[in-house]
Every structure is written in structure tokens, then in C-alpha cells.
Short mmCIF file of C-alpha atoms in Angstrom, two decimals:
data_model
loop_
_atom_site.label_atom_id
_atom_site.label_comp_id
_atom_site.label_asym_id
_atom_site.label_seq_id
_atom_site.Cartn_x
_atom_site.Cartn_y
_atom_site.Cartn_z
CA VAL A 1 7.93 -17.17 1.53
CA GLY A 2 7.58 -15.92 4.64
CA ILE A 3 8.21 -11.74 2.96
CA LEU A 4 6.18 -12.86 -0.08
CA VAL A 5 2.89 -13.86 2.00
CA PHE A 6 3.50 -11.38 3.88
CA ALA A 7 3.00 -9.04 0.82
CA ILE A 8 -0.07 -10.65 -0.87
CA ILE A 9 -1.75 -9.84 2.66
CA HIS A 10 -1.57 -6.81 2.50
CA SER A 11 -2.88 -6.99 -1.26
CA ILE A 12 -5.96 -8.20 -0.54
CA HIS A 13 -9.57 -7.17 0.96
CA ALA A 14 -9.01 -6.09 4.41
CA ASP A 15 -12.26 -9.45 5.48
CA GLN A 16 -9.63 -11.69 3.91
CA LYS A 17 -6.98 -10.84 6.09
CA GLN A 18 -7.30 -12.45 8.96
CA ILE A 19 -7.65 -16.23 7.25
CA SER A 20 -4.35 -15.04 4.69
CA ALA A 21 -3.11 -14.52 8.31
CA ILE A 22 -4.02 -17.48 9.44
CA ILE A 23 -2.20 -19.66 6.22
CA TYR A 24 0.77 -16.96 6.85
CA PHE A 25 1.58 -18.27 10.48
CA THR A 26 0.26 -21.72 9.72
CA PHE A 27 2.86 -22.39 7.74
CA LEU A 28 5.30 -20.24 9.80
CA LEU A 29 3.97 -23.28 12.47
CA ILE A 30 4.68 -25.96 9.80
CA GLY A 31 8.23 -23.78 9.35
CA ILE A 32 9.74 -24.04 12.23
CA SER A 33 8.30 -27.29 13.75
CA ILE A 34 10.37 -29.51 11.29
CA LEU A 35 13.66 -27.86 11.59
CA PRO A 36 15.21 -29.69 13.99
CA LEU A 37 13.38 -33.30 12.24
CA ALA A 38 15.61 -31.15 8.76
CA LEU A 39 18.75 -31.19 10.38
CA HIS A 40 19.12 -34.18 12.41
CA GLY A 41 18.41 -36.26 8.93
CA MET A 42 20.37 -34.25 7.66
CA PHE A 43 23.81 -34.52 9.74
CA ARG A 44 22.65 -38.45 10.20
CA TYR A 45 22.88 -38.90 6.47
CA ARG A 46 25.37 -36.89 5.07
CA SER A 47 27.82 -37.88 7.75
CA SER A 48 27.06 -41.43 7.30
CA ARG A 49 27.42 -41.12 3.05
CA THR A 50 31.13 -38.78 5.15
CA SER A 51 34.35 -40.61 5.03
CA TRP A 52 38.05 -41.04 4.52
CA ARG A 53 40.50 -43.61 3.81
CA GLY A 54 37.35 -45.54 4.31
CA ILE A 55 36.78 -44.88 7.41
CA HIS A 56 33.35 -43.09 7.54
CA TRP A 57 31.50 -39.76 10.17
CA GLY A 58 28.51 -40.82 11.95
CA TYR A 59 26.47 -38.94 13.54
CA ARG A 60 24.72 -39.56 17.33
CA GLY A 61 21.85 -36.89 18.73
CA HIS A 62 18.55 -37.81 19.46
CA LEU A 63 15.81 -36.58 17.29
CA GLY A 64 13.54 -36.06 21.39
CA GLU A 65 16.93 -33.69 22.63
CA LEU A 66 17.01 -31.76 19.86
CA TYR A 67 14.05 -30.70 19.34
CA VAL A 68 13.29 -29.80 23.75
CA ILE A 69 17.15 -27.56 23.22
CA TRP A 70 14.09 -25.99 20.08
CA ILE A 71 11.62 -25.09 21.90
CA LYS A 72 13.32 -24.25 24.28
CA GLY A 73 15.46 -21.34 22.38
CA VAL A 74 12.27 -20.39 20.22
CA LEU A 75 10.28 -19.68 22.98
CA LEU A 76 12.99 -17.33 24.68
CA THR A 77 14.02 -15.68 21.47
CA VAL A 78 10.00 -15.43 20.70
CA ILE A 79 9.59 -13.23 24.24
CA THR A 80 13.57 -11.43 24.21
CA PHE A 81 12.20 -10.45 20.61
CA GLY A 82 14.89 -11.96 19.22
CA ILE A 83 17.49 -11.39 21.14
CA TYR A 84 18.08 -15.18 22.76
CA SER A 85 18.53 -15.95 19.15
CA PRO A 86 22.92 -16.26 18.95
CA TRP A 87 22.50 -18.12 22.62
CA LEU A 88 19.86 -20.73 21.08
CA ILE A 89 22.21 -21.39 17.19
CA VAL A 90 25.86 -21.40 19.83
CA ASP A 91 23.43 -24.45 21.57
CA ILE A 92 22.04 -26.13 18.67
CA ARG A 93 25.44 -26.25 17.63
CA LYS A 94 26.77 -27.03 20.92
CA TYR A 95 24.51 -30.15 20.80
CA ILE A 96 25.09 -31.41 17.25
CA LEU A 97 28.86 -31.04 17.23
CA GLY A 98 29.03 -32.79 20.57
CA HIS A 99 27.36 -35.91 18.82
CA LEU A 100 29.25 -36.14 15.92
CA ARG A 101 32.06 -37.98 15.66
CA PHE A 102 34.77 -39.22 12.68
CA GLY A 103 35.33 -42.70 13.85
CA ASN A 104 36.88 -42.47 17.15
CA ILE A 105 37.19 -38.81 16.97
CA GLU A 106 35.04 -36.83 19.28
CA PHE A 107 33.17 -33.14 18.34
CA ARG A 108 33.08 -30.46 21.05
CA TYR A 109 31.36 -26.41 19.68
CA SER A 110 32.88 -24.32 22.86
CA GLY A 111 31.48 -21.17 21.61
CA SER A 112 29.17 -18.95 23.45
CA GLY A 113 26.75 -17.29 23.32
CA SER A 114 27.17 -13.30 24.30
CA ASP A 115 30.13 -13.28 21.90
CA LEU A 116 28.34 -13.88 18.97
CA PHE A 117 25.70 -11.60 20.02
CA VAL A 118 28.36 -9.07 20.31
CA ILE A 119 28.76 -9.94 16.54
CA TYR A 120 25.73 -9.30 15.45
CA LEU A 121 24.54 -6.67 17.56
CA LYS A 122 28.41 -4.54 15.94
CA ALA A 123 27.04 -5.61 13.14
CA ALA A 124 23.78 -4.53 13.22
CA PHE A 125 24.85 -0.34 14.47
CA LEU A 126 27.45 -0.23 11.97
CA MET A 127 25.91 -1.75 9.12
CA LEU A 128 23.77 1.35 7.76
CA PRO A 129 26.04 4.28 8.19
CA THR A 130 29.14 1.58 6.77
CA LEU A 131 26.26 1.77 3.26
CA TYR A 132 26.41 -2.16 4.32
CA LEU A 133 30.37 -2.77 3.71
CA TYR A 134 30.76 -4.07 6.83
CA PHE A 135 28.92 -7.41 5.78
CA PHE A 136 31.80 -7.82 5.08
CA ARG A 137 33.92 -7.96 8.03
CA PHE A 138 30.98 -10.08 10.11
CA TYR A 139 30.58 -12.69 7.23
CA ARG A 140 34.76 -12.91 8.23
CA ASN A 141 33.61 -12.62 12.03
CA ASN A 142 30.87 -14.47 12.28
CA PHE A 143 33.53 -17.85 9.83
CA ASN A 144 35.69 -17.55 12.22
CA PHE A 145 34.00 -17.73 15.02
CA LEU A 146 32.58 -20.48 14.10
CA VAL A 147 35.92 -22.04 12.94
CA ASP A 148 37.45 -21.66 15.84
CA ASN A 149 34.92 -22.82 18.60
CA ILE A 150 34.88 -26.52 17.12
CA GLU A 151 37.25 -28.91 19.28
CA MET A 152 38.47 -32.53 18.18
CA ILE A 153 39.77 -34.69 21.13
CA GLN A 154 41.35 -37.96 20.03
CA GLU A 155 42.40 -40.27 22.86
CA GLY A 156 42.07 -37.53 25.25
CA GLU A 157 44.61 -35.04 23.36
CA VAL A 158 42.19 -32.03 22.47
CA THR A 159 42.98 -30.30 18.63
CA VAL A 160 41.49 -26.76 17.98
CA ALA A 161 40.39 -26.30 14.53
CA VAL A 162 41.68 -22.43 13.56
CA SER A 163 40.41 -20.44 10.42
CA ASP A 164 42.23 -16.91 9.11
CA MET A 165 39.44 -15.76 7.23
CA ARG A 166 40.18 -11.53 6.15
CA PRO A 167 37.21 -9.14 4.99
CA TRP A 168 39.41 -8.27 1.67
CA PRO A 169 39.28 -11.95 0.94
CA VAL A 170 35.63 -12.13 1.23
CA PHE A 171 34.88 -9.13 -0.79
CA SER A 172 37.21 -10.44 -4.05
CA VAL A 173 35.13 -14.08 -4.05
CA MET A 174 31.65 -12.53 -3.84
CA PHE A 175 31.94 -9.92 -5.80
CA THR A 176 34.06 -12.12 -8.59
CA ASN A 177 30.76 -14.58 -7.42
CA PHE A 178 28.05 -12.21 -8.58
CA LEU A 179 29.58 -11.37 -11.47
CA LEU A 180 30.10 -14.54 -12.44
CA THR A 181 26.92 -15.31 -11.87
CA VAL A 182 25.39 -12.61 -12.92
CA PHE A 183 26.99 -12.78 -16.50
CA THR A 184 25.63 -16.11 -17.56
CA LEU A 185 22.40 -15.55 -16.14
CA GLY A 186 22.73 -17.08 -13.38
CA LEU A 187 24.33 -20.59 -14.93
CA GLY A 188 27.87 -19.73 -13.04
CA TYR A 189 25.72 -20.31 -9.54
CA SER A 190 27.17 -23.56 -9.21
CA TRP A 191 30.49 -22.56 -10.36
CA ALA A 192 29.91 -19.61 -7.61
CA ILE A 193 28.71 -21.54 -4.93
CA CYS A 194 32.50 -24.04 -4.61
CA ARG A 195 34.88 -21.32 -5.72
CA LEU A 196 33.04 -19.84 -1.66
CA LEU A 197 33.17 -23.20 -0.52
CA ARG A 198 37.27 -24.00 -1.84
CA PHE A 199 37.87 -19.93 -0.35
CA GLN A 200 36.28 -20.97 3.13
CA PHE A 201 37.61 -24.30 3.65
CA GLY A 202 41.40 -22.76 2.27
CA CYS A 203 40.78 -20.69 5.52
CA VAL A 204 40.68 -23.68 8.28
CA GLY A 205 43.37 -25.17 9.85
CA LEU A 206 44.29 -26.77 12.66
CA LYS A 207 46.62 -26.94 15.45
CA GLY A 208 46.63 -30.34 17.73
CA HIS A 209 48.35 -33.76 17.36
CA LEU A 210 45.71 -35.73 15.74
CA ASN A 211 46.91 -38.74 14.74
CA LEU A 212 44.96 -39.65 11.03
CA ASP A 213 46.87 -42.97 10.92
CA THR A 214 45.09 -44.13 14.11
CA ILE A 215 41.14 -43.39 13.35
CA ARG A 216 39.15 -46.57 13.91
CA GLN A 217 36.30 -47.19 12.50
CA THR A 218 33.34 -46.51 15.58
CA GLU A 219 29.75 -45.96 13.25
CA GLU A 220 27.44 -47.10 12.60
CA ASP A 221 25.45 -47.05 8.50
CA TYR A 222 23.29 -45.33 7.98
CA ARG A 223 21.10 -44.79 4.39
CA ASN A 224 17.68 -42.40 5.09
CA ALA A 225 17.65 -39.14 3.76
CA THR A 226 14.79 -38.15 4.62
CA GLY A 227 16.29 -35.24 6.49
CA GLU A 228 18.52 -34.06 3.68
CA ASP A 229 15.75 -33.63 1.92
CA LEU A 230 13.73 -31.40 4.56
CA SER A 231 17.09 -29.22 4.93
CA ASN A 232 17.61 -28.88 0.99
CA VAL A 233 13.34 -27.57 1.23
CA LEU A 234 14.78 -25.54 4.01
CA ASP A 235 17.92 -24.29 3.22
CA ILE A 236 19.21 -24.91 6.27
CA GLY A 237 22.88 -22.89 7.96
CA ILE A 238 22.52 -22.68 11.39
CA VAL A 239 25.49 -25.39 11.79
#
């Protein structure tokens, strides 16, 4: 949307550009300001609607605390011309996952912004020389970084998530999904999404001694879907 509005600004007369720029940045600021609200509501609603053996998930974060992290991160990202963005992403993940519960199982995220920055930096330098073929390795690195830093704590015992995703299977799934979507004129998009999700979850495992038989229900019910609606509109994928 931002790119489209920016293109429109440059296609109209000079005396109207200032007004158009104001409108563009107004929409941009509105979008930035409601992201924490969307994330907060999304995780509260989705977690409470997800259950296993009658035990549902829960999110205990506070919107005000999330806004503090977000505003600080956005300001530092702007000041550093985007360099701080990996640290902002990691801070958001640490806060949200740190307040996520599955019964009496707590979650923790141990990733660091510097490690994510290296992943992004390699992609920035290697995308063009490899004619964007590096994208599939970047996708693998980014996904593995997300998964491998997730920890689950149950009664003092720590279980870690592990991912064995590889670049070639990423290419295979994405290429066939592309063909599925194109040759069905978009009708196969839903199947493509399901195939990608099955592939992602098939790459994830657990390392530790998580005892699923001793999980107890600890979370309250929550039914406000406002954040869910906002997140779908904004297509959020930070966490």
C-alpha cells in the first residue's frame, strides 16, 4: 500500500505533492501505531482459542508494556536507518513468547539481535550476486533462528525447539506452491499455504523432557477478536 501511494504521489502535479505526502505519512503513522494493538489482541485471542486435550493456551502480556518496547524500537530503527530492526524484532519476540503459556508450561525466547542482524546482513550482500537464489537459504536461516531459540519451561525443566529445515526443500515447496497458485489462477493459494505450513511444522522438533501428561489448565478464557481482525488486515508476521 505504501509503495502504491508513493507512486501516486510522484504521478500527480507538484502543487498537490505536499498534501499527498502528508496523507501518506499519516497512514504510515497510523499503521505503525496500531501494530502493537494488533499483535497483543491477536495473541490473546488466538492463544485462548487453541487447545489440546482440553488445555488451552494463554497470553499474559500487557498492551502498555508492549507499546513501550515498540516505540523505543521504532525510534532507534529510524535513527539508525533500519539497522536496529533485528533487535526490535527479537525484543518483540522475547516479550510475546515470554508471556505465552500452554497450561503450566512457560515459554522463553533466547535469540539475540546481533545474530539476526548477521542473517540479514548476509542476505543483503548475497541476494544480488546469486540472482536471489540465496533467498531460500535466507528463509531457512531466518526460520531456524526463530525456532531454535524457543524454550519451554515445565516445573524447572527446560525443553528447546529445534529445526532441521534445509534450503533445497524450501525451494521445492515454494516452487511447487508457485506453480499450484499460477496454474489454478489463484484458486490453489489456500492449498499452497497449507502445504507450506505442513512443511514448516514437519521441520520442527523438541529436545528435552517435556511431560505432556502433567500439563494443568491455568489460563482464563478470552473472546475478544479485535486484535485478530487487525492482524489479518495488516498481515503481521513478526513473531
